[in-house]
mmCIF file of C-alpha atoms and ligand atoms in Angstrom:
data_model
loop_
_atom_site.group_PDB
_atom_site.id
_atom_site.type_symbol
_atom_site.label_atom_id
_atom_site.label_comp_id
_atom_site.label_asym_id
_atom_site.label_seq_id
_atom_site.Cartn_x
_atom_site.Cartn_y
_atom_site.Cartn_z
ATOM 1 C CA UNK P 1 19.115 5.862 4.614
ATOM 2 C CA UNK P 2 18.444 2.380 5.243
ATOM 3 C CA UNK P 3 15.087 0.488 4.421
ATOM 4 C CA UNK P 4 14.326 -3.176 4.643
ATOM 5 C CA UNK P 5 11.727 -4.991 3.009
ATOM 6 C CA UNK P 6 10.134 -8.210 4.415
ATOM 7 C CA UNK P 7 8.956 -11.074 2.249
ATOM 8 C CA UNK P 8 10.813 -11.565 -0.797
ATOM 9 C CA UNK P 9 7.839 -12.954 -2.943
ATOM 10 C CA UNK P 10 6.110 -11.504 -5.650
ATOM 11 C CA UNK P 11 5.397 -8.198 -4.032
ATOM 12 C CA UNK P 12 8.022 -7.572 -1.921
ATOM 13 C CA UNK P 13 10.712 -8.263 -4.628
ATOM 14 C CA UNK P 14 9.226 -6.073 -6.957
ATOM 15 C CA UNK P 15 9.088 -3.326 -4.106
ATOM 16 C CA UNK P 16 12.649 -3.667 -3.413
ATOM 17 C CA UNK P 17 13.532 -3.404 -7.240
ATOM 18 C CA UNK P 18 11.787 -0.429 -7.524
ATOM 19 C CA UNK P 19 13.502 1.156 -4.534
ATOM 20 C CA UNK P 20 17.142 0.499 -5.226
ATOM 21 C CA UNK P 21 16.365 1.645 -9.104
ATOM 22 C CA UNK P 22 14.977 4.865 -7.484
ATOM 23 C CA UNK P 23 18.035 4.855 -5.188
ATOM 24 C CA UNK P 24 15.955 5.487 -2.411
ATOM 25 C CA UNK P 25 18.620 4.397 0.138
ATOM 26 C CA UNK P 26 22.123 3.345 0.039
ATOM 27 C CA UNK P 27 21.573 0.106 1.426
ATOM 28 C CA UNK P 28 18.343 -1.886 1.241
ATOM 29 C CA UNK P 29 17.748 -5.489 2.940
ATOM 30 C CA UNK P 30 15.056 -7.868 1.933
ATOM 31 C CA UNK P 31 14.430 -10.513 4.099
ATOM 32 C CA UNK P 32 12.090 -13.838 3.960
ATOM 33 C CA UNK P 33 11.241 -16.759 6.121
ATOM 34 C CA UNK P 34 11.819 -18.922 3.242
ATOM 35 C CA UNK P 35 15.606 -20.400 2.922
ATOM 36 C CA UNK P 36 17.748 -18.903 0.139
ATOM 37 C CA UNK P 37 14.731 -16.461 -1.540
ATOM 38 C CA UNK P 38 15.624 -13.273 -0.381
ATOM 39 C CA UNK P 39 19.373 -13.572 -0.818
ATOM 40 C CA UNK P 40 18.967 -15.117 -4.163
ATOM 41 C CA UNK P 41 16.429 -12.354 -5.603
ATOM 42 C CA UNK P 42 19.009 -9.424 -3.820
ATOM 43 C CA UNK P 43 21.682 -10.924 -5.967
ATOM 44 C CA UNK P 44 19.698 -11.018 -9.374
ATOM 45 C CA UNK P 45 18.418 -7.151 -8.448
ATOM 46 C CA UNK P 46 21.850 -6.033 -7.544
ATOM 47 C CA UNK P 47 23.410 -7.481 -10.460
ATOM 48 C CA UNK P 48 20.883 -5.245 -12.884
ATOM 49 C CA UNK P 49 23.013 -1.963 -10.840
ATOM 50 C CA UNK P 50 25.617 -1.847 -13.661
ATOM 51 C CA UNK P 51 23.017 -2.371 -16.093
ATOM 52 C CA UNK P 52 20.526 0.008 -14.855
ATOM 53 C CA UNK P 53 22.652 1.964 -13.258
ATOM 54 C CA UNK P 54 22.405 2.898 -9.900
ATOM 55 C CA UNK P 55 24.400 2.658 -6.639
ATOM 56 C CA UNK P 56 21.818 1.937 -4.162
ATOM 57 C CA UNK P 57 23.209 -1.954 -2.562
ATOM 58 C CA UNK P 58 20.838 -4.569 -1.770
ATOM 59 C CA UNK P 59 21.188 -8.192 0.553
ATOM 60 C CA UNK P 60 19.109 -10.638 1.408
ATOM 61 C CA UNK P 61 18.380 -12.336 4.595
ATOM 62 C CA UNK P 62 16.641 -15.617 5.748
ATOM 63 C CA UNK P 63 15.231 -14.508 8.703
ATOM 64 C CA UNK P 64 18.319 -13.020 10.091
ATOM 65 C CA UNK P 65 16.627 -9.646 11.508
ATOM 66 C CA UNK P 66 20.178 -8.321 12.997
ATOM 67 C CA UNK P 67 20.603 -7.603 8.993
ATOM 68 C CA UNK P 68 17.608 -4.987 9.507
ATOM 69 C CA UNK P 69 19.175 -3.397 12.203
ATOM 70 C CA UNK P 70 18.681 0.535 11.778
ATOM 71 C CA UNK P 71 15.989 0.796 9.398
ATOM 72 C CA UNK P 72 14.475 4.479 8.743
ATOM 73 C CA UNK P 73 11.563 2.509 6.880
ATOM 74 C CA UNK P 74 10.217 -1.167 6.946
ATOM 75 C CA UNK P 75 7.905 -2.566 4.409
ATOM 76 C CA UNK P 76 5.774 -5.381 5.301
ATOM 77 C CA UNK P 77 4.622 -7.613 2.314
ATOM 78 C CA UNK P 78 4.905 -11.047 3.770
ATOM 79 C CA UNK P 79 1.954 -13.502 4.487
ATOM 80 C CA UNK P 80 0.230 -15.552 1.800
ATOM 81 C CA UNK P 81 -1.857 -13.555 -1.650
ATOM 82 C CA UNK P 82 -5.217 -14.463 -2.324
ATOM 83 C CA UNK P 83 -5.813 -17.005 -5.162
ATOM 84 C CA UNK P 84 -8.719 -17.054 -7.621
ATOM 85 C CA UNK P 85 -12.222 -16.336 -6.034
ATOM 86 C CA UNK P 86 -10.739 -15.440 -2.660
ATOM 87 C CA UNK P 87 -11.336 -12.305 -0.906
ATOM 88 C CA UNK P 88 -8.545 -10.348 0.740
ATOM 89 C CA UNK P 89 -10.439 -10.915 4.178
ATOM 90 C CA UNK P 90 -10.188 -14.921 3.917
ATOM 91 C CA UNK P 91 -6.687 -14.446 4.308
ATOM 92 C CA UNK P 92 -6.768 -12.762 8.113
ATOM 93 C CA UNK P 93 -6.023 -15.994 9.958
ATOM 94 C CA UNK P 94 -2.758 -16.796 8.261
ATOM 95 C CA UNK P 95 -1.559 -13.244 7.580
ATOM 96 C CA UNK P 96 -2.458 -11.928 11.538
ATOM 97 C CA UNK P 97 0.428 -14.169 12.900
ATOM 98 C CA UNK P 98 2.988 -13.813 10.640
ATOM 99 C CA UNK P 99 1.950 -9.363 10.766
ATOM 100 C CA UNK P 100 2.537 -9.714 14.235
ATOM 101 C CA UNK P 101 5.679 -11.581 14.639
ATOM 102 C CA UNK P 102 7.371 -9.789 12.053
ATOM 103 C CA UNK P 103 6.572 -6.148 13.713
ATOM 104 C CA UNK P 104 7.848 -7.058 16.765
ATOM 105 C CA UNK P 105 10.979 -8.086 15.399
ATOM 106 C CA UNK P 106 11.349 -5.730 13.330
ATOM 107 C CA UNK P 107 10.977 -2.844 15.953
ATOM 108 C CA UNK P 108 13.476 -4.833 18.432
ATOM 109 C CA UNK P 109 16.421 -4.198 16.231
ATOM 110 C CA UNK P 110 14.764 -0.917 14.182
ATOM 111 C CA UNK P 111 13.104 1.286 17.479
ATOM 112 C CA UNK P 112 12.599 4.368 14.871
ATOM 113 C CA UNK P 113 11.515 2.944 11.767
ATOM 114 C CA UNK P 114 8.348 3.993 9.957
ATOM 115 C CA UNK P 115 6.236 0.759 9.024
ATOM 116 C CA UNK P 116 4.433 0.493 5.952
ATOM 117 C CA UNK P 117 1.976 -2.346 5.840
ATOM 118 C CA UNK P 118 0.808 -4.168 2.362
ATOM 119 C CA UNK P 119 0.064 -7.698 3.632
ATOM 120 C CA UNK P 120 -3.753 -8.228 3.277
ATOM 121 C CA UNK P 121 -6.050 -7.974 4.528
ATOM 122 C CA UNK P 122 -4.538 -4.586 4.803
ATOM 123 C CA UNK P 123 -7.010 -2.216 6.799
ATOM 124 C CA UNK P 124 -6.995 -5.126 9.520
ATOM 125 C CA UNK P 125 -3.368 -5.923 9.139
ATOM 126 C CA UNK P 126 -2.327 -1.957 9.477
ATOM 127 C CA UNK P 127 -4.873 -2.029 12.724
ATOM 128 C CA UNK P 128 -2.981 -5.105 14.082
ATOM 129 C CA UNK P 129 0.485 -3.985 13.393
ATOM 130 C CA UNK P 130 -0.157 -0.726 15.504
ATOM 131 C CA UNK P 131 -2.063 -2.359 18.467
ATOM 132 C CA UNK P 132 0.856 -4.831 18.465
ATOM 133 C CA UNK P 133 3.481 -2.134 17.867
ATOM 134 C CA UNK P 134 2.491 0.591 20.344
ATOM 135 C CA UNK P 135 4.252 3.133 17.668
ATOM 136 C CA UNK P 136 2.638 6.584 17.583
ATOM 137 C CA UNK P 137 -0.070 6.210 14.524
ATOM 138 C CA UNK P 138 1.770 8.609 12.196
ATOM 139 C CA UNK P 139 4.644 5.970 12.150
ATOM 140 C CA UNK P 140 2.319 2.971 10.632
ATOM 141 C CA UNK P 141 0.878 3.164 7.143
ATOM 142 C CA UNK P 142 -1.280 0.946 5.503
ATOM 143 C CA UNK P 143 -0.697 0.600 1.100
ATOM 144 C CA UNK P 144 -3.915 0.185 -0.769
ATOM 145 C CA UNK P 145 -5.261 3.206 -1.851
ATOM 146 C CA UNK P 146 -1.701 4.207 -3.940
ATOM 147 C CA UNK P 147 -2.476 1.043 -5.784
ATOM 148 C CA UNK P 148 -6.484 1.363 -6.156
ATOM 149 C CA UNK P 149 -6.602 5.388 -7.029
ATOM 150 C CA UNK P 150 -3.353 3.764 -10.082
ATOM 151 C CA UNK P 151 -6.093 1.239 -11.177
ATOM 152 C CA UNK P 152 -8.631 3.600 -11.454
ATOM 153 C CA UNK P 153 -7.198 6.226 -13.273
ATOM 154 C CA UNK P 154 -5.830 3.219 -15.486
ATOM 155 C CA UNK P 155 -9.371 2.642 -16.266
ATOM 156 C CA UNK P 156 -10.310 5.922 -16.791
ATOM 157 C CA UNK P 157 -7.577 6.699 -19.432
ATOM 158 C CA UNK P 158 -8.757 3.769 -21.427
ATOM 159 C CA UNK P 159 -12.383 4.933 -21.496
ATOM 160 C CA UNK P 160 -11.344 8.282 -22.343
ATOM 161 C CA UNK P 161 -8.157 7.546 -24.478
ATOM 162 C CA UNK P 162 -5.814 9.904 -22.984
ATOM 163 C CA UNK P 163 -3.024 9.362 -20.372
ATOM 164 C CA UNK P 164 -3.079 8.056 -17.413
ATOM 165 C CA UNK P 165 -0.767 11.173 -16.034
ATOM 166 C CA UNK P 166 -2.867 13.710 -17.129
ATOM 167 C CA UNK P 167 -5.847 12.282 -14.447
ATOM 168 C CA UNK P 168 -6.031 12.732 -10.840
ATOM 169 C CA UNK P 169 -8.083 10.386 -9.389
ATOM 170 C CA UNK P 170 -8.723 9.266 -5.623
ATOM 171 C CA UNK P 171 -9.342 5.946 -4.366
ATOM 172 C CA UNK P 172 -10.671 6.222 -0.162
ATOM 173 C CA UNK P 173 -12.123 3.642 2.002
ATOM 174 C CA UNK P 174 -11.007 0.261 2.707
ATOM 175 C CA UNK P 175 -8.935 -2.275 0.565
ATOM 176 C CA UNK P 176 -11.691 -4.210 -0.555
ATOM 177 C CA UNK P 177 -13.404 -5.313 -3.543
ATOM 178 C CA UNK P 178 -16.733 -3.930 -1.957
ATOM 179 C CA UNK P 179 -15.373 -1.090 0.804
ATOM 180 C CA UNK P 180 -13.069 0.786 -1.632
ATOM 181 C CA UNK P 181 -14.421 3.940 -2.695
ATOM 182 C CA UNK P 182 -13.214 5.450 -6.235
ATOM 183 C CA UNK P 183 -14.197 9.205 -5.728
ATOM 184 C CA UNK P 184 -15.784 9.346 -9.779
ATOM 185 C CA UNK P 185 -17.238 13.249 -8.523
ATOM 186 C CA UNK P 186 -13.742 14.716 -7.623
ATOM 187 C CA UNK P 187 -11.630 12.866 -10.757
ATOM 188 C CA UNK P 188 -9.738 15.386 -12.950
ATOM 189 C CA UNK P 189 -8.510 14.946 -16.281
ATOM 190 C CA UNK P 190 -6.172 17.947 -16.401
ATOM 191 C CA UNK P 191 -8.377 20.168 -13.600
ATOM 192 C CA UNK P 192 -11.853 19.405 -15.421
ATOM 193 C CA UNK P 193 -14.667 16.857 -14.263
ATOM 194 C CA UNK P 194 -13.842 13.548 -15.778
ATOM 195 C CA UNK P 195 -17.814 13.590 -16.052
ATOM 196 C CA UNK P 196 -18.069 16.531 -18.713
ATOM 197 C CA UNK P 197 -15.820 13.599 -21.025
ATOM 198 C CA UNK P 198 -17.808 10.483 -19.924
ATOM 199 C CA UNK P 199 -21.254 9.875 -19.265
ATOM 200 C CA UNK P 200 -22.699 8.468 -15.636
ATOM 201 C CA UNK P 201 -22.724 5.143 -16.879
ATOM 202 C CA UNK P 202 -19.420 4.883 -18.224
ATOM 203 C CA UNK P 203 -18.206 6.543 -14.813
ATOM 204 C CA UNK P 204 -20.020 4.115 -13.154
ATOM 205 C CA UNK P 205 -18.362 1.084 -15.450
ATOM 206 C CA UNK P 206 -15.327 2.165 -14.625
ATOM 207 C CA UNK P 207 -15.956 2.794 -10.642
ATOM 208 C CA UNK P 208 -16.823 -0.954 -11.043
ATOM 209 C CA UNK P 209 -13.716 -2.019 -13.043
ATOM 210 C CA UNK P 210 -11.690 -0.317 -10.402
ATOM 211 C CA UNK P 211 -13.268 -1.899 -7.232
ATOM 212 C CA UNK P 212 -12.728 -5.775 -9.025
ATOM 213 C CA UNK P 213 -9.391 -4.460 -10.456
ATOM 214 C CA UNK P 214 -7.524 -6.977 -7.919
ATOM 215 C CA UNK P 215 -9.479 -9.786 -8.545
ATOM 216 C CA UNK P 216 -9.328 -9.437 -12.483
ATOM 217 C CA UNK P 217 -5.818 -9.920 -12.147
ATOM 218 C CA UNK P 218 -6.459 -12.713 -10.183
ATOM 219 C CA UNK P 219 -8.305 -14.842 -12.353
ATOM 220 C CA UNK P 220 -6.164 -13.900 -15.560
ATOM 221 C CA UNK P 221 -2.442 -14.536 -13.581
ATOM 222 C CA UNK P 222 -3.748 -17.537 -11.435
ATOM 223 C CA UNK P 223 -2.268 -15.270 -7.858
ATOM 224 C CA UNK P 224 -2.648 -11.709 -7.085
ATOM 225 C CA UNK P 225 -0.515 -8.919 -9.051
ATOM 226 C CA UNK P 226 3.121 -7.422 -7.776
ATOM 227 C CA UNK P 227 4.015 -4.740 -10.592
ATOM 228 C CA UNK P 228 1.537 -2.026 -9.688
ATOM 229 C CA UNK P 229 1.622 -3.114 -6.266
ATOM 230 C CA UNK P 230 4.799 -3.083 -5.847
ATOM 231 C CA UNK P 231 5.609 0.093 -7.893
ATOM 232 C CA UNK P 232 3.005 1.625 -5.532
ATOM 233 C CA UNK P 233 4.626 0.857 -2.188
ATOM 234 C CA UNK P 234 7.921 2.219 -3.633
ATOM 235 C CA UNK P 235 6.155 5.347 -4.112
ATOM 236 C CA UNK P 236 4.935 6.199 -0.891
ATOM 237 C CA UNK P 237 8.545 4.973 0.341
ATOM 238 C CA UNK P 238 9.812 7.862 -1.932
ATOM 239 C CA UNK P 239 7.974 10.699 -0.513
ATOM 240 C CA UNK P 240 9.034 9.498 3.326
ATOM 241 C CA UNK P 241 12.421 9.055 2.543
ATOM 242 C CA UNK P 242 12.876 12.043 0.208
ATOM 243 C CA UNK P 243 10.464 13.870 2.527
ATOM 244 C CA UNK P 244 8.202 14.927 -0.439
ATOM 245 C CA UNK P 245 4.961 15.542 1.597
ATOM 246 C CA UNK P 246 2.816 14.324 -0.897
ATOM 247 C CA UNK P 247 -0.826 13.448 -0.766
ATOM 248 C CA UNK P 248 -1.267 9.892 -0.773
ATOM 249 C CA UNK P 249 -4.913 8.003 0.020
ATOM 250 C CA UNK P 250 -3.099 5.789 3.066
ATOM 251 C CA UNK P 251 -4.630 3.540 5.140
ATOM 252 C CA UNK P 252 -4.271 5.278 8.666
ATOM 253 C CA UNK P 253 -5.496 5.556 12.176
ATOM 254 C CA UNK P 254 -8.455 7.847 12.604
ATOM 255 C CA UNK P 255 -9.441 9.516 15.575
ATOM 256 C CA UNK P 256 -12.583 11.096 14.834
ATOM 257 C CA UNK P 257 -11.593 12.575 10.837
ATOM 258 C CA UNK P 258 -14.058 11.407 8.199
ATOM 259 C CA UNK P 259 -16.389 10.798 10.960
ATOM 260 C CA UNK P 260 -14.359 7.758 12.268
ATOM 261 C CA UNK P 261 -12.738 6.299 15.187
ATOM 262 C CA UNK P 262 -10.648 3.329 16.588
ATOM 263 C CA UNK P 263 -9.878 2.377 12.771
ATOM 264 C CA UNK P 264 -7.426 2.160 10.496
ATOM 265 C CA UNK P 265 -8.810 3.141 6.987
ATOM 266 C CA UNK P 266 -7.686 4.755 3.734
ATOM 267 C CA UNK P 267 -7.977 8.334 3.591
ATOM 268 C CA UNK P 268 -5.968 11.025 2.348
ATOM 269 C CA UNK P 269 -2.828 12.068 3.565
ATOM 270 C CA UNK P 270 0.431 13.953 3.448
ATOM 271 C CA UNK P 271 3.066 11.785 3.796
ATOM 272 C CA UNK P 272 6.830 12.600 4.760
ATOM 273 C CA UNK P 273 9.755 11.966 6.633
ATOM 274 C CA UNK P 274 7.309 11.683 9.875
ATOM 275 C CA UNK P 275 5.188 8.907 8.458
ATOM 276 C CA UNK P 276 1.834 10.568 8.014
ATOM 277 C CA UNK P 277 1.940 13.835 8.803
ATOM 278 C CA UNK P 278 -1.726 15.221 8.066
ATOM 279 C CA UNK P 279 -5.413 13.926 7.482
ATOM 280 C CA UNK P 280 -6.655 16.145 4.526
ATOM 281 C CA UNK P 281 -10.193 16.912 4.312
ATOM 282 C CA UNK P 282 -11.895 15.879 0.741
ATOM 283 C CA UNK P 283 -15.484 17.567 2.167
ATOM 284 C CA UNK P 284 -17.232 14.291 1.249
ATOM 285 C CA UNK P 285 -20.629 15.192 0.095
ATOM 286 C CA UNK P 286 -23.225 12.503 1.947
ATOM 287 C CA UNK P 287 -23.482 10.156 -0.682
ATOM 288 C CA UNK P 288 -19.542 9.418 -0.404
ATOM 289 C CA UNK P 289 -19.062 9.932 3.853
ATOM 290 C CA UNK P 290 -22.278 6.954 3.512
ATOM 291 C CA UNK P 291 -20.260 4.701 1.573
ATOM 292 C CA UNK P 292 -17.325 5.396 4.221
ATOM 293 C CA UNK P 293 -19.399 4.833 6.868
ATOM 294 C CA UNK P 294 -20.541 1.851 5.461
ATOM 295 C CA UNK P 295 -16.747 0.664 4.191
ATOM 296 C CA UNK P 296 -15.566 1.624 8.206
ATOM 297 C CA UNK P 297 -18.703 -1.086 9.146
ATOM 298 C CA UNK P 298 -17.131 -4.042 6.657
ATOM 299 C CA UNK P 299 -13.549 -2.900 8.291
ATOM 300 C CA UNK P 300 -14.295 -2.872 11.869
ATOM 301 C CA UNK P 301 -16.157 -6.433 11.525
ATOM 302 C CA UNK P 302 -13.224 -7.864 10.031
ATOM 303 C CA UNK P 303 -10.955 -6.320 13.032
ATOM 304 C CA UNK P 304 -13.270 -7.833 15.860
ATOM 305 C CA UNK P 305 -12.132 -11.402 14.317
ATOM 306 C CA UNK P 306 -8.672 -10.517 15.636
ATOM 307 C CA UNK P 307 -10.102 -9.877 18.757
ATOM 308 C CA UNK P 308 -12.336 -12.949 19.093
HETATM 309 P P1 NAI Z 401 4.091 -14.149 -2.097
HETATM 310 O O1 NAI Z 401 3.554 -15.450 -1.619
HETATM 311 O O2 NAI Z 401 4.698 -14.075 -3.442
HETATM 312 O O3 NAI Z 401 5.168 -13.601 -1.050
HETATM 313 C C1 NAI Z 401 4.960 -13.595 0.319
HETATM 314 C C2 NAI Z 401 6.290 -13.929 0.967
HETATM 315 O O4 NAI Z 401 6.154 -13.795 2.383
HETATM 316 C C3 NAI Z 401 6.747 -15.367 0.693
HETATM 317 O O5 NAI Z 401 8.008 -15.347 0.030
HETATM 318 C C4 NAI Z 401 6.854 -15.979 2.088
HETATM 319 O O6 NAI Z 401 7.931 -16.902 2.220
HETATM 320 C C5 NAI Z 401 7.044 -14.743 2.946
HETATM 321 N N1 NAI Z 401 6.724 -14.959 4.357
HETATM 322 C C6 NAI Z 401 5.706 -15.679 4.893
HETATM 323 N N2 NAI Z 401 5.783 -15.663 6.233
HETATM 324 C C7 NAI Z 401 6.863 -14.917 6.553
HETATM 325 C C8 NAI Z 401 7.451 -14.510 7.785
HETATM 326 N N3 NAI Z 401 6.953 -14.890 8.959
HETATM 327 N N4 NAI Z 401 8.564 -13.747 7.725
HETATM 328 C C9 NAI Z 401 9.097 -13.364 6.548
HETATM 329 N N5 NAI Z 401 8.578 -13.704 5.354
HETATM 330 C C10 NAI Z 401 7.478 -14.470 5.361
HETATM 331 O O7 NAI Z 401 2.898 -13.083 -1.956
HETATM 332 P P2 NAI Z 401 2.803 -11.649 -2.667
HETATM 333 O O8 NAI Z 401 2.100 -11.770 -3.945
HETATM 334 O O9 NAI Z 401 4.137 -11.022 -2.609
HETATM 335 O O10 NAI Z 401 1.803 -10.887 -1.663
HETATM 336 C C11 NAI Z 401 2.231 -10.556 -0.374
HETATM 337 C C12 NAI Z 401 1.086 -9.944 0.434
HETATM 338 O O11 NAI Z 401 0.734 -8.675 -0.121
HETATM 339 C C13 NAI Z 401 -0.210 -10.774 0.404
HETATM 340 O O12 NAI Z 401 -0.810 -10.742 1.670
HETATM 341 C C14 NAI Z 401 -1.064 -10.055 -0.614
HETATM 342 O O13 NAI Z 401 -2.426 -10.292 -0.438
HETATM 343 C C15 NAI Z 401 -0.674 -8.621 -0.329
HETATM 344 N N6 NAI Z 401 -0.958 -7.659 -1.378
HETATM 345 C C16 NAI Z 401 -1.359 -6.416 -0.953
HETATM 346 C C17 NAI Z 401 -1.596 -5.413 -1.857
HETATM 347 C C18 NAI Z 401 -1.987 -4.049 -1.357
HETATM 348 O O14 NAI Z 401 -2.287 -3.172 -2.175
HETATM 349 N N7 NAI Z 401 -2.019 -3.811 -0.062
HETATM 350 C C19 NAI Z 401 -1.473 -5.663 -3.306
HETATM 351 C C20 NAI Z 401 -0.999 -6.986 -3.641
HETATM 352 C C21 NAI Z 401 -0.756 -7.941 -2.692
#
């Protein structure tokens, strides 16, 4: 197995470091535009192997994508992160370009590899990397949801003081401060309503925690996070490469499911060796398939700036 990561900043390091210490392949390559970054932070990961100890190996690259050559999976994290009081969306200009460029030459030397898309903003960029791509839709996956539906049961372990393990929690829509959705009716703490532990307002508090959890890290760290982020595309590398078919909210293509077309949104799926392999059906009740609808509206807009 074989997986390269591009951009070796703040996410995509932390990405890589949690795939080699999960030994998720024997040889992962993480590769930047910027001179001497990626090889550097390969060396300082690989040389935590004895100390950690695994045997996965890891190289760098500056923009040498012969190095990626045979990738089974490709995670794209480069482009620039929002700073303090800027959306995700502000950063489509910039981050459409570099999307583009890197898919292409990424699937000229890795033809089979399943592409998993972070860069923000990531609904638009996952749209834009499969237009540009061609690939068959269950190949590209968009990370946000991993990352929001982490936040939010974050948030509602601290309101109701038990672990954050114990809760399932789902996080659908778009990755977006206002067009994520945190599903507060279908959150379990161990199989029961979260709501019989917390009342509607502290649900609510928390719903609202989650959909600003991005930008709260923002302001206090000055850039957006990479530990969580990170953590969370190593995750959904895990259960394609170890073919774990675990259900994962994923930004994917939609043909019609959740009463949506032409878009690439986050929904939940099964995810294994395949890429996406199925679209499963949470029976949204019509408060939650309105705020989809309405999170699909805020999406689609920002995809018909690529086109204009
Ligand atoms: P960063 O600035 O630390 O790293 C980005 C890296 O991309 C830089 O090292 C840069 O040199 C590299 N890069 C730029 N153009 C490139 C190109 N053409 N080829 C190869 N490398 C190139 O940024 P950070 O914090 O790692 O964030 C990366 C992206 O991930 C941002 O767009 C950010 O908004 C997004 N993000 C997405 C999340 C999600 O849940 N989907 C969560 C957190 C961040």
């Amino acid at each position: 197995m074989k997986i390269t990561v591009v951009g070796a900043g703040a996410v995509g390091a932390t990405c890589a470091d949690n795939i080699v210490r999960r030994e998720l392949a024997q040889e992962v390559v993480l590769l930047d535009i910027k001179e001497g970054l990626a090889e550097g932070k390969s060396l300082d990961i690989f040389q935590t192997a004895t100390l950690l100890e695994f045997d996965s190996k890891i190289i760098g690259s500056t923009n040498d994508y012969t190095k990626t050559a045979g990738s089974d999976v490709v995670v794209i994290t480069s482009g620039i992160p929002r700073k303090p009081g800027m959306t995700r969306e502000e950063l489509i200009g910039i981050n459409a370009g570099i999307v583009k460029t890197v898919t292409t030459n990424i699937l000229e030397h890795s033809p089979d590899a399943i592409v998993v898309v972070i860069s923000n903003p990531m609904d638009t960029m996952t749209y834009l990397a499969l237009q540009a791509s061609g690939l068959p839709k269950n190949r590209i996956i968009g990370m946000g949801g991993i990352l929001d539906s982490a936040r939010f049961k974050t948030y509602l372990s601290l309101a109701m003081n038990v672990p954050p393990s114990d809760l399932q929690a789902t996080v659908i829509g778009g990755h977006g401060d206002t067009t994520m959705i945190p599903l507060t009716r279908l959150a379990t703490y161990s199989g029961t309503p979260v709501s019989e532990y917390l009342s509607a307002e502290a649900l609510q508090k928390v719903a609202a925690d989650t959909m600003v959890g991005g930008a709260t890290l923002t302001n206090l760290i000055g850039t957006s996070a990479w530990y969580a982020p990170g953590a969370s595309g190593a995750l959904l590398v895990e259960s394609i490469v170890r073919d774990q078919k675990r259900i994962f909210p994923c930004c994917v293509y939609l043909e019609g499911e959740y009463g949506q077309s032409d878009i690439c949104l986050g929904v939940p799926v099964v995810i294994g060796k395949n890429g996406w392999e199925k679209i499963v059906d949470f029976k949204l009740n019509e408060t939650e398939q309105a705020a989809f609808n309405k999170s699909a509206e805020a999406v689609r807009a920002m995809n018909s700036v690529l086109a204009s």
